[in-house]
Short mmCIF file of C-alpha atoms in Angstrom, two decimals:
data_model
loop_
_atom_site.label_atom_id
_atom_site.label_comp_id
_atom_site.label_asym_id
_atom_site.label_seq_id
_atom_site.Cartn_x
_atom_site.Cartn_y
_atom_site.Cartn_z
CA MET A 67 33.52 -26.11 -1.54
CA MET A 68 30.20 -24.42 -2.33
CA VAL A 69 27.56 -23.61 0.28
CA ARG A 70 23.96 -24.22 -0.73
CA MET A 71 20.73 -23.54 1.15
CA ASP A 72 17.98 -26.14 0.75
CA ASN A 73 14.74 -25.73 2.72
CA ASP A 74 16.52 -23.62 5.35
CA ALA A 75 19.26 -26.26 5.79
CA LEU A 76 22.90 -25.59 4.89
CA THR A 77 24.60 -28.24 2.78
CA LEU A 78 28.10 -28.36 1.33
CA GLN A 79 28.66 -29.49 -2.22
CA PRO A 80 31.89 -29.86 -4.19
CA PRO A 81 32.28 -27.41 -7.07
CA GLU A 82 31.20 -28.61 -10.49
CA ALA A 83 34.09 -29.37 -12.79
CA ALA A 84 34.53 -28.28 -16.39
CA PRO A 85 35.46 -30.96 -18.97
CA ASP A 86 39.16 -30.12 -18.63
CA GLY A 87 38.98 -30.47 -14.85
CA ALA A 88 38.98 -26.73 -14.09
CA ALA A 89 36.37 -25.46 -11.65
CA LEU A 90 33.47 -23.63 -13.26
CA ALA A 91 33.07 -19.93 -12.54
CA PRO A 92 30.09 -19.10 -10.33
CA ARG A 93 26.91 -18.46 -12.25
CA PRO A 94 26.09 -14.76 -12.63
CA GLU A 95 23.15 -13.42 -10.64
CA LYS A 96 19.92 -12.87 -12.55
CA PRO A 97 18.95 -9.23 -13.11
CA LEU A 98 17.09 -8.15 -9.97
CA VAL A 99 14.41 -5.63 -9.12
CA VAL A 100 13.72 -5.13 -5.41
CA VAL A 101 10.27 -4.08 -4.22
CA MET A 102 10.60 -3.01 -0.60
CA HIS A 103 8.02 -2.25 2.08
CA ALA A 104 7.89 -2.03 5.86
CA SER A 105 5.68 -4.35 7.90
CA VAL A 106 3.66 -1.55 9.47
CA GLY A 107 0.07 -2.63 8.92
CA SER A 108 -0.75 -4.52 5.75
CA GLY A 109 -1.11 -1.76 3.16
CA HIS A 110 2.56 -1.17 2.33
CA ARG A 111 3.16 -4.89 1.94
CA SER A 112 0.03 -5.33 -0.21
CA ALA A 113 1.15 -2.54 -2.53
CA ALA A 114 4.65 -4.06 -2.78
CA ASN A 115 3.22 -7.48 -3.62
CA ALA A 116 0.96 -5.88 -6.23
CA VAL A 117 3.91 -4.22 -7.98
CA ALA A 118 5.93 -7.44 -7.88
CA GLN A 119 2.97 -9.33 -9.30
CA ALA A 120 2.70 -6.77 -12.12
CA PHE A 121 6.34 -7.36 -13.14
CA THR A 122 5.74 -11.12 -13.21
CA LEU A 123 2.51 -10.89 -15.20
CA MET A 124 4.03 -8.50 -17.73
CA GLN A 125 6.93 -10.92 -18.13
CA ASP A 126 4.59 -13.90 -18.64
CA GLU A 127 2.40 -12.00 -21.10
CA ARG A 128 5.40 -10.88 -23.13
CA ARG A 129 6.75 -14.45 -23.29
CA ALA A 130 3.34 -15.72 -24.40
CA ALA A 131 3.08 -13.04 -27.08
CA ARG A 132 6.53 -13.91 -28.44
CA ALA A 133 5.67 -17.61 -28.45
CA ALA A 134 2.61 -16.72 -30.54
CA GLY A 135 4.82 -14.87 -33.01
CA ALA A 136 3.92 -11.33 -31.97
CA ALA A 137 6.61 -8.67 -31.74
CA ASP A 138 7.01 -6.46 -28.68
CA ALA A 139 5.06 -3.22 -28.87
CA ALA A 140 7.15 -0.29 -30.03
CA ASP A 141 6.51 1.63 -26.82
CA ALA A 142 7.03 -1.37 -24.49
CA PRO A 143 9.91 -0.82 -22.05
CA PRO A 144 12.72 -3.43 -22.15
CA LEU A 145 11.99 -6.37 -19.87
CA PRO A 146 14.68 -9.04 -19.30
CA ASP A 147 13.34 -12.56 -19.80
CA ASP A 148 15.17 -13.76 -16.71
CA LEU A 149 14.26 -10.81 -14.48
CA LYS A 150 13.97 -11.72 -10.81
CA VAL A 151 11.72 -9.69 -8.51
CA GLU A 152 12.16 -9.87 -4.73
CA VAL A 153 9.76 -8.38 -2.18
CA LEU A 154 11.64 -7.38 0.97
CA ASP A 155 10.69 -5.96 4.36
CA VAL A 156 13.14 -3.18 5.20
CA LEU A 157 12.67 -3.82 8.93
CA ASP A 158 14.29 -7.24 8.52
CA PHE A 159 17.59 -5.49 7.71
CA GLY A 160 17.61 -3.28 10.82
CA ARG A 161 20.43 -3.42 13.32
CA ILE A 162 17.62 -3.66 15.87
CA VAL A 163 14.71 -5.70 14.51
CA PHE A 164 11.39 -4.56 15.95
CA ASP A 165 7.71 -5.23 15.37
CA GLY A 166 6.44 -2.54 13.01
CA ASN A 167 2.81 -3.16 13.90
CA LYS A 168 3.44 -2.63 17.61
CA ALA A 169 5.52 0.45 16.90
CA ALA A 170 2.74 1.94 14.76
CA SER A 171 0.23 1.24 17.53
CA LEU A 172 2.19 3.63 19.77
CA PHE A 173 0.79 6.44 17.63
CA THR A 174 -2.87 5.48 17.98
CA GLY A 175 -3.56 6.67 21.53
CA ALA A 176 -2.67 9.89 23.32
CA THR A 177 0.40 10.34 21.10
CA ARG A 178 -1.60 10.49 17.86
CA PRO A 179 -1.37 14.32 17.59
CA ILE A 180 2.44 14.02 17.62
CA TYR A 181 2.26 11.75 14.59
CA ASP A 182 -0.21 14.14 12.99
CA LEU A 183 2.31 16.95 13.42
CA THR A 184 4.48 15.47 10.65
CA TRP A 185 1.69 15.85 8.14
CA ARG A 186 1.56 19.12 6.24
CA PHE A 187 1.44 21.84 8.86
CA THR A 188 2.96 25.02 7.45
CA PHE A 189 6.38 24.56 9.07
CA THR A 190 6.67 20.82 8.53
CA GLY A 191 5.47 21.36 4.99
CA ARG A 192 8.52 23.54 4.23
CA LEU A 193 11.37 21.98 6.21
CA LEU A 194 12.01 18.91 4.11
CA TRP A 195 14.25 15.87 3.87
CA GLY A 196 16.32 15.41 0.75
CA GLY A 197 18.02 12.08 1.51
CA GLY A 198 21.28 10.95 3.10
CA THR A 199 23.37 8.05 4.34
CA VAL A 200 22.53 8.53 8.03
CA TRP A 201 19.77 5.88 7.97
CA ASN A 202 22.09 3.07 6.92
CA ARG A 203 25.17 4.13 8.84
CA ILE A 204 23.20 3.94 12.07
CA MET A 205 20.50 1.33 11.56
CA TYR A 206 20.66 -0.45 8.19
CA PRO A 207 24.24 -1.45 7.24
CA ALA A 208 22.93 -4.92 6.34
CA PHE A 209 20.89 -3.50 3.47
CA THR A 210 23.90 -1.59 2.19
CA GLU A 211 25.80 -4.88 2.01
CA PHE A 212 22.84 -6.55 0.30
CA VAL A 213 22.86 -3.84 -2.39
CA ARG A 214 26.66 -3.99 -2.72
CA LYS A 215 26.46 -7.72 -3.42
CA ARG A 216 23.26 -8.01 -5.47
CA LYS A 217 23.49 -4.78 -7.54
CA PRO A 218 19.75 -4.40 -8.24
CA LEU A 219 18.50 -2.85 -11.47
CA ALA A 220 16.01 -0.78 -9.47
CA VAL A 221 14.39 -0.48 -6.05
CA VAL A 222 10.67 0.29 -5.75
CA CYS A 223 9.66 1.51 -2.28
CA THR A 224 6.15 1.53 -0.84
CA HIS A 225 7.18 2.88 2.57
CA ILE A 226 9.08 6.00 3.57
CA THR A 227 11.71 4.08 5.57
CA ALA A 228 12.35 1.74 2.65
CA ALA A 229 12.88 4.71 0.34
CA ASN A 230 15.37 6.40 2.64
CA VAL A 231 17.29 3.15 3.22
CA ALA A 232 17.46 2.53 -0.55
CA VAL A 233 18.79 6.05 -1.16
CA ALA A 234 21.44 5.62 1.54
CA ALA A 235 22.55 2.26 0.13
CA ARG A 236 22.88 3.71 -3.36
CA MET A 237 25.00 6.60 -2.07
CA LEU A 238 27.25 4.35 0.00
CA THR A 239 27.85 1.76 -2.74
CA GLY A 240 28.28 4.25 -5.58
CA GLN A 241 25.64 2.55 -7.73
CA ARG A 242 23.15 4.33 -10.01
CA PHE A 243 20.03 2.17 -9.99
CA PRO A 244 16.72 4.11 -10.04
CA ILE A 245 14.67 4.45 -6.85
CA VAL A 246 10.90 4.69 -7.31
CA CYS A 247 8.82 6.01 -4.40
CA VAL A 248 5.21 4.81 -4.17
CA PRO A 249 3.31 6.48 -1.28
CA THR A 250 0.35 4.31 -0.33
CA ASP A 251 -1.91 7.12 0.91
CA TYR A 252 -3.40 10.19 -0.71
CA GLU A 253 -0.67 12.55 0.45
CA THR A 254 3.14 12.54 0.68
CA GLU A 255 4.82 13.01 4.06
CA GLY A 256 7.74 15.43 4.40
CA LEU A 257 10.34 12.74 5.17
CA TRP A 258 10.32 11.05 1.76
CA PRO A 259 13.78 11.50 0.11
CA HIS A 260 12.53 14.15 -2.30
CA LEU A 261 15.77 15.25 -3.96
CA ALA A 262 17.39 11.81 -4.18
CA ALA A 263 14.53 9.76 -5.65
CA ASP A 264 14.20 9.14 -9.38
CA LEU A 265 10.40 9.00 -9.53
CA PHE A 266 7.33 9.51 -7.35
CA CYS A 267 4.33 7.44 -8.41
CA VAL A 268 1.41 9.17 -6.71
CA ALA A 269 -2.31 8.64 -6.43
CA ASN A 270 -3.67 11.91 -7.80
CA GLU A 271 -2.94 15.45 -8.94
CA SER A 272 -3.28 16.81 -5.40
CA MET A 273 -0.21 14.78 -4.39
CA ALA A 274 1.71 16.11 -7.37
CA GLU A 275 0.83 19.63 -6.22
CA THR A 276 2.36 18.81 -2.84
CA LEU A 277 5.60 17.61 -4.42
CA ARG A 278 6.19 20.59 -6.71
CA PRO A 279 6.89 23.12 -3.90
CA ARG A 280 9.23 20.50 -2.47
CA LYS A 281 11.38 21.03 -5.59
CA VAL A 282 10.54 17.68 -7.17
CA PRO A 283 10.50 18.38 -10.94
CA ASP A 284 7.50 17.36 -13.03
CA GLU A 285 9.50 14.76 -14.93
CA ARG A 286 9.97 12.88 -11.65
CA ILE A 287 6.26 12.81 -10.83
CA LEU A 288 3.87 10.28 -12.36
CA ILE A 289 0.19 9.96 -11.46
CA THR A 290 -0.44 6.22 -11.40
CA GLY A 291 -2.84 5.60 -8.51
CA ILE A 292 -2.00 3.33 -5.58
CA PRO A 293 -1.03 -0.23 -6.61
CA THR A 294 -3.51 -3.04 -5.99
CA ARG A 295 -3.36 -6.72 -6.91
CA GLU A 296 -4.33 -7.98 -10.33
CA ASP A 297 -7.66 -9.37 -9.08
CA PHE A 298 -8.84 -5.81 -8.47
CA ARG A 299 -8.59 -5.21 -12.24
CA GLN A 300 -11.02 -8.03 -13.00
CA ALA A 301 -14.78 -7.99 -13.53
CA TYR A 302 -16.90 -10.33 -11.39
CA ASP A 303 -20.36 -11.82 -11.64
CA ARG A 304 -22.21 -10.32 -8.65
CA THR A 305 -25.01 -12.86 -8.82
CA ALA A 306 -22.64 -15.83 -8.87
CA THR A 307 -20.49 -14.44 -6.05
CA ARG A 308 -23.50 -13.84 -3.82
CA GLU A 309 -24.86 -17.28 -4.55
CA ARG A 310 -21.51 -18.88 -3.69
CA LEU A 311 -21.34 -17.04 -0.36
CA GLY A 312 -25.02 -17.54 0.48
CA LEU A 313 -25.85 -13.83 0.31
CA PRO A 314 -29.29 -12.53 -0.72
CA GLN A 315 -29.78 -11.21 -4.24
CA ASP A 316 -32.68 -8.88 -3.38
CA LYS A 317 -31.03 -6.72 -0.71
CA LEU A 318 -28.21 -4.20 -0.52
CA VAL A 319 -25.12 -5.92 0.86
CA VAL A 320 -23.17 -3.90 3.44
CA LEU A 321 -19.60 -5.16 3.88
CA ALA A 322 -17.87 -4.39 7.22
CA LEU A 323 -14.08 -4.82 6.94
CA ALA A 324 -13.08 -5.54 10.52
CA GLY A 325 -9.91 -7.63 10.10
CA ALA A 326 -7.16 -6.30 12.39
CA TYR A 327 -3.48 -5.93 11.56
CA LEU A 328 -2.96 -2.97 13.88
CA PRO A 329 -4.93 -3.88 17.02
CA ARG A 330 -5.32 -0.54 18.76
CA PRO A 331 -6.89 1.46 15.91
CA TYR A 332 -9.43 -1.33 15.49
CA VAL A 333 -10.54 -1.31 19.12
CA HIS A 334 -12.80 1.70 18.53
CA PHE A 335 -13.85 0.47 15.10
CA ARG A 336 -15.01 -2.87 16.46
CA ALA A 337 -16.60 -1.24 19.50
CA ALA A 338 -18.74 0.87 17.17
CA LEU A 339 -19.77 -2.24 15.22
CA ASP A 340 -20.72 -3.98 18.47
CA LYS A 341 -22.97 -1.06 19.39
CA LEU A 342 -24.56 -1.31 15.94
CA LEU A 343 -25.51 -5.00 16.24
CA PRO A 344 -28.76 -4.55 18.25
CA TYR A 345 -30.14 -2.26 15.53
CA LEU A 346 -29.43 -4.46 12.52
CA HIS A 347 -32.80 -6.21 12.69
CA SER A 348 -34.44 -2.91 11.69
CA PHE A 349 -32.80 -3.25 8.26
CA GLU A 350 -33.95 -6.81 7.55
CA ASP A 351 -36.08 -5.80 4.56
CA ALA A 352 -33.40 -3.65 2.91
CA LEU A 353 -29.87 -4.50 4.02
CA HIS A 354 -27.79 -7.62 4.61
CA PHE A 355 -24.54 -7.23 6.55
CA VAL A 356 -21.30 -9.15 5.94
CA PHE A 357 -18.67 -8.87 8.69
CA VAL A 358 -15.14 -9.92 7.71
CA ALA A 359 -13.13 -10.80 10.81
CA GLY A 360 -9.95 -11.73 8.95
CA SER A 361 -7.61 -14.07 10.82
CA ASP A 362 -9.05 -13.17 14.23
CA ALA A 363 -11.02 -16.33 15.07
CA ASP A 364 -11.95 -15.03 18.54
CA TYR A 365 -13.56 -11.93 17.08
CA ALA A 366 -15.46 -14.02 14.52
CA ARG A 367 -16.83 -16.24 17.32
CA HIS A 368 -17.80 -13.14 19.30
CA LEU A 369 -19.76 -11.72 16.37
CA ARG A 370 -21.58 -14.98 15.68
CA GLN A 371 -22.51 -15.38 19.34
CA GLU A 372 -23.73 -11.78 19.65
CA CYS A 373 -25.89 -12.09 16.53
CA ALA A 374 -27.34 -15.37 17.78
CA ASP A 375 -28.11 -13.88 21.22
CA LEU A 376 -29.77 -10.84 19.65
CA GLY A 377 -31.71 -12.91 17.11
CA VAL A 378 -30.26 -10.95 14.20
CA GLY A 379 -30.75 -12.88 10.97
CA ASN A 380 -29.48 -10.46 8.31
CA VAL A 381 -25.79 -10.95 9.11
CA THR A 382 -23.09 -13.21 7.64
CA VAL A 383 -19.77 -13.48 9.50
CA LEU A 384 -16.75 -14.49 7.44
CA ASP A 385 -13.22 -15.35 8.54
CA TYR A 386 -10.25 -14.76 6.25
CA VAL A 387 -11.48 -14.26 2.66
CA ASP A 388 -9.37 -15.32 -0.31
CA GLY A 389 -11.57 -13.71 -2.95
CA MET A 390 -11.80 -10.28 -1.37
CA ALA A 391 -11.95 -8.47 -4.72
CA ALA A 392 -14.99 -10.50 -5.78
CA LEU A 393 -16.67 -9.97 -2.40
CA MET A 394 -16.11 -6.20 -2.58
CA ALA A 395 -17.39 -6.08 -6.15
CA SER A 396 -20.58 -7.90 -5.12
CA SER A 397 -21.26 -5.48 -2.25
CA ASP A 398 -23.20 -2.23 -2.36
CA VAL A 399 -21.54 -0.38 0.53
CA ALA A 400 -18.37 -0.98 2.58
CA ILE A 401 -17.79 0.11 6.18
CA CYS A 402 -14.05 0.44 6.63
CA LYS A 403 -11.12 2.30 8.11
CA SER A 404 -9.55 5.04 6.00
CA GLY A 405 -6.23 3.30 5.25
CA GLY A 406 -4.83 4.05 1.80
CA LEU A 407 -4.87 0.48 0.45
CA THR A 408 -8.31 -0.31 1.84
CA VAL A 409 -9.99 2.70 0.26
CA THR A 410 -8.10 2.13 -3.01
CA GLU A 411 -9.30 -1.46 -3.19
CA CYS A 412 -12.84 -0.22 -2.60
CA LEU A 413 -12.45 2.33 -5.40
CA CYS A 414 -11.12 -0.32 -7.78
CA SER A 415 -13.93 -2.70 -6.78
CA GLN A 416 -16.47 0.09 -7.33
CA VAL A 417 -18.02 -0.16 -3.88
CA PRO A 418 -19.04 3.06 -2.06
CA MET A 419 -17.55 3.61 1.41
CA ILE A 420 -18.61 4.68 4.88
CA LEU A 421 -15.30 5.54 6.59
CA MET A 422 -15.53 4.79 10.28
CA GLY A 423 -13.52 6.31 13.13
CA LYS A 424 -11.41 9.35 13.95
CA ALA A 425 -8.51 9.78 11.56
CA TYR A 426 -5.03 11.19 12.11
CA GLY A 427 -1.99 11.65 9.90
CA GLN A 428 -2.30 10.05 6.48
CA GLU A 429 -5.75 8.62 7.24
CA LYS A 430 -7.05 12.12 7.95
CA VAL A 431 -5.83 13.18 4.51
CA ASN A 432 -7.53 10.16 2.94
CA VAL A 433 -10.83 11.06 4.61
CA GLN A 434 -10.64 14.70 3.54
CA MET A 435 -9.86 13.79 -0.05
CA LEU A 436 -12.62 11.17 -0.41
CA THR A 437 -15.35 13.15 1.33
CA SER A 438 -14.52 16.41 -0.44
CA LEU A 439 -15.05 14.65 -3.77
CA GLY A 440 -18.26 12.99 -2.60
CA ALA A 441 -16.73 9.53 -2.97
CA ALA A 442 -17.34 8.44 0.64
CA MET A 443 -19.14 9.29 3.87
CA HIS A 444 -17.28 9.70 7.16
CA VAL A 445 -18.65 8.88 10.62
CA THR A 446 -16.90 8.75 13.99
CA THR A 447 -19.50 7.18 16.31
CA ALA A 448 -21.90 4.25 16.26
CA ARG A 449 -24.88 6.62 16.19
CA GLU A 450 -23.52 8.42 13.14
CA LEU A 451 -22.90 5.07 11.49
CA LEU A 452 -26.48 4.00 12.17
CA ASP A 453 -27.76 7.27 10.69
CA ALA A 454 -25.62 6.82 7.56
CA LEU A 455 -26.95 3.29 7.06
CA ARG A 456 -30.53 4.51 7.42
CA ARG A 457 -29.80 7.10 4.74
CA VAL A 458 -28.49 4.42 2.38
CA ALA A 459 -31.44 2.10 3.10
CA ARG A 460 -33.99 4.85 2.43
CA ASN A 461 -32.16 6.31 -0.55
CA PRO A 462 -29.95 3.76 -2.36
CA GLU A 463 -29.17 6.44 -4.97
CA SER A 464 -26.93 8.15 -2.40
CA ALA A 465 -24.59 5.15 -2.54
CA ARG A 466 -24.67 5.14 -6.32
CA ALA A 467 -23.76 8.84 -6.35
CA MET A 468 -20.65 8.05 -4.29
CA LEU A 469 -19.82 5.35 -6.80
CA VAL A 470 -19.94 7.82 -9.70
CA ASN A 471 -17.76 10.33 -7.84
CA GLY A 472 -15.29 7.63 -6.87
CA SER A 473 -14.87 6.57 -10.50
CA PHE A 474 -12.75 9.68 -11.11
CA LEU A 475 -10.18 8.36 -8.60
CA ARG A 476 -10.27 4.76 -9.80
CA ARG A 477 -6.94 3.57 -11.28
CA PRO A 478 -6.93 -0.25 -11.32
CA ASP A 479 -3.84 -0.36 -13.59
CA ALA A 480 -1.61 1.38 -11.03
CA ALA A 481 0.66 -1.60 -10.29
CA ARG A 482 1.37 -2.19 -13.98
CA ASP A 483 1.97 1.51 -14.55
CA VAL A 484 4.51 1.60 -11.69
CA ALA A 485 6.28 -1.48 -13.07
CA ALA A 486 6.40 -0.07 -16.61
CA ALA A 487 7.73 3.28 -15.36
CA THR A 488 10.46 1.46 -13.40
CA LEU A 489 11.53 -0.48 -16.50
CA ARG A 490 11.76 2.75 -18.49
CA LEU A 491 13.99 4.26 -15.81
CA ILE A 492 16.24 1.20 -15.87
CA ALA A 493 16.76 1.66 -19.62
CA GLU A 494 17.62 5.38 -19.40
CA PRO A 495 21.29 6.41 -19.44
CA LYS A 496 22.71 7.55 -16.08
CA SER A 497 25.08 10.47 -15.63
CA PRO A 498 27.74 10.12 -12.91
CA ALA A 499 27.48 13.87 -12.35
CA ASP A 500 23.80 13.68 -11.38
CA ALA A 501 23.29 15.26 -7.94
CA ARG A 502 21.10 12.33 -6.90
CA TYR A 503 24.16 10.11 -6.64
CA ARG A 504 26.26 12.42 -4.46
CA LYS A 505 27.09 11.00 -1.06
CA ARG A 506 25.56 13.08 1.76
CA PHE A 507 25.31 12.21 5.42
CA MET A 508 22.02 14.09 5.71
CA ARG A 509 20.30 16.72 3.62
CA LEU A 510 17.62 19.08 4.89
CA TYR A 511 16.34 21.88 2.70
CA TRP A 512 13.74 24.64 2.65
CA GLY A 513 10.88 24.15 0.22
CA GLY A 514 8.46 26.59 -1.34
CA LYS A 515 5.11 27.55 0.09
CA PRO A 516 3.12 24.33 0.57
CA ALA A 517 0.23 23.77 -1.82
CA HIS A 518 -1.79 22.19 0.99
CA THR A 519 -1.64 23.09 4.68
CA ARG A 520 -4.06 22.82 7.55
#
């Protein structure tokens, strides 16, 4: 008998028979690429979905070109017509399944400096992780079995845990598929599997400079940018978007991104916005504010009620927005947290940023990078936010200057570049003697002097 899953229901079917009465052999699995994230916030998942989307679009475009009689470009990496791409959450394979968002929130209060400790202090910048099987032996044997059965062509990882679990599974199963690491912030933490990964796709040259003292060779570093969805590569009609959303054409639009995936970090962010509300009427001639509450209906109702009570008329409150790329592109300034995906989407949408709130760990690095290049402003209190908005209202050129500076970081093709690089790695010959494939329980090593410390 053959077991089949239909709409989450198990059904049993007799095996198909060949013409001579012999049972048919099971159909071979389609070639598979796994794109794996961890459900800690939304950024890692968004980047994973963007890379998966890029594979699919490249596949569709190549089929369409062939149907039109065009040959594949000489430099185009091989792409199987029947390639299957699966986006997986590594936490689903854990021996103990836990809520990644709640776990991440543990590092947003008094314990935040402990999390910050893992980011590029002199000692933690030299004592590094090279990869090993310990992750899967203890916590993720289910993923090892998944890899043993499915034999993926490659695994693309947008989270550090996913990368380490993929490395462990490859070691334990003796396979040689490439593992591509895609950090989704503007720095690389010391626990990425540096010596066992095939490629690091990083956001900028500063990240490459961090990897070199960690003994990652240049041929395994590619500057792609952070992957965003295809809609962030598109151009949008600002006038039409504003008209559709009922936004004024004659004012600067300030977009406040207040949707919450990790509740605790957003408590202070939203508290600062609440303190700002009574002052918004002073900008009625120059600025119009758009608050995006995401899926939090209670917060959206709170904002609408507060604005009504205060008599503030230059505010639009939106719930979940499908066309976020178009909304960002039609805005003049965005108030946001300093998460890697959020700031990258703003860069791709060409909207200047005011980064709000204290930042630790990777977000601190994001703030330092953006502000040092003049691509964003950073404020930590409601008063500082009010002062920054007054500066933009009085001198709109300050926002345009941030836009120009941010253009040097803008890489809207990142997802496609990551997908193309992965396909090239799949096509390369693999040597069984390569040290990346050696089975190690755990590997710590001492790197060179860090390029960046604090």
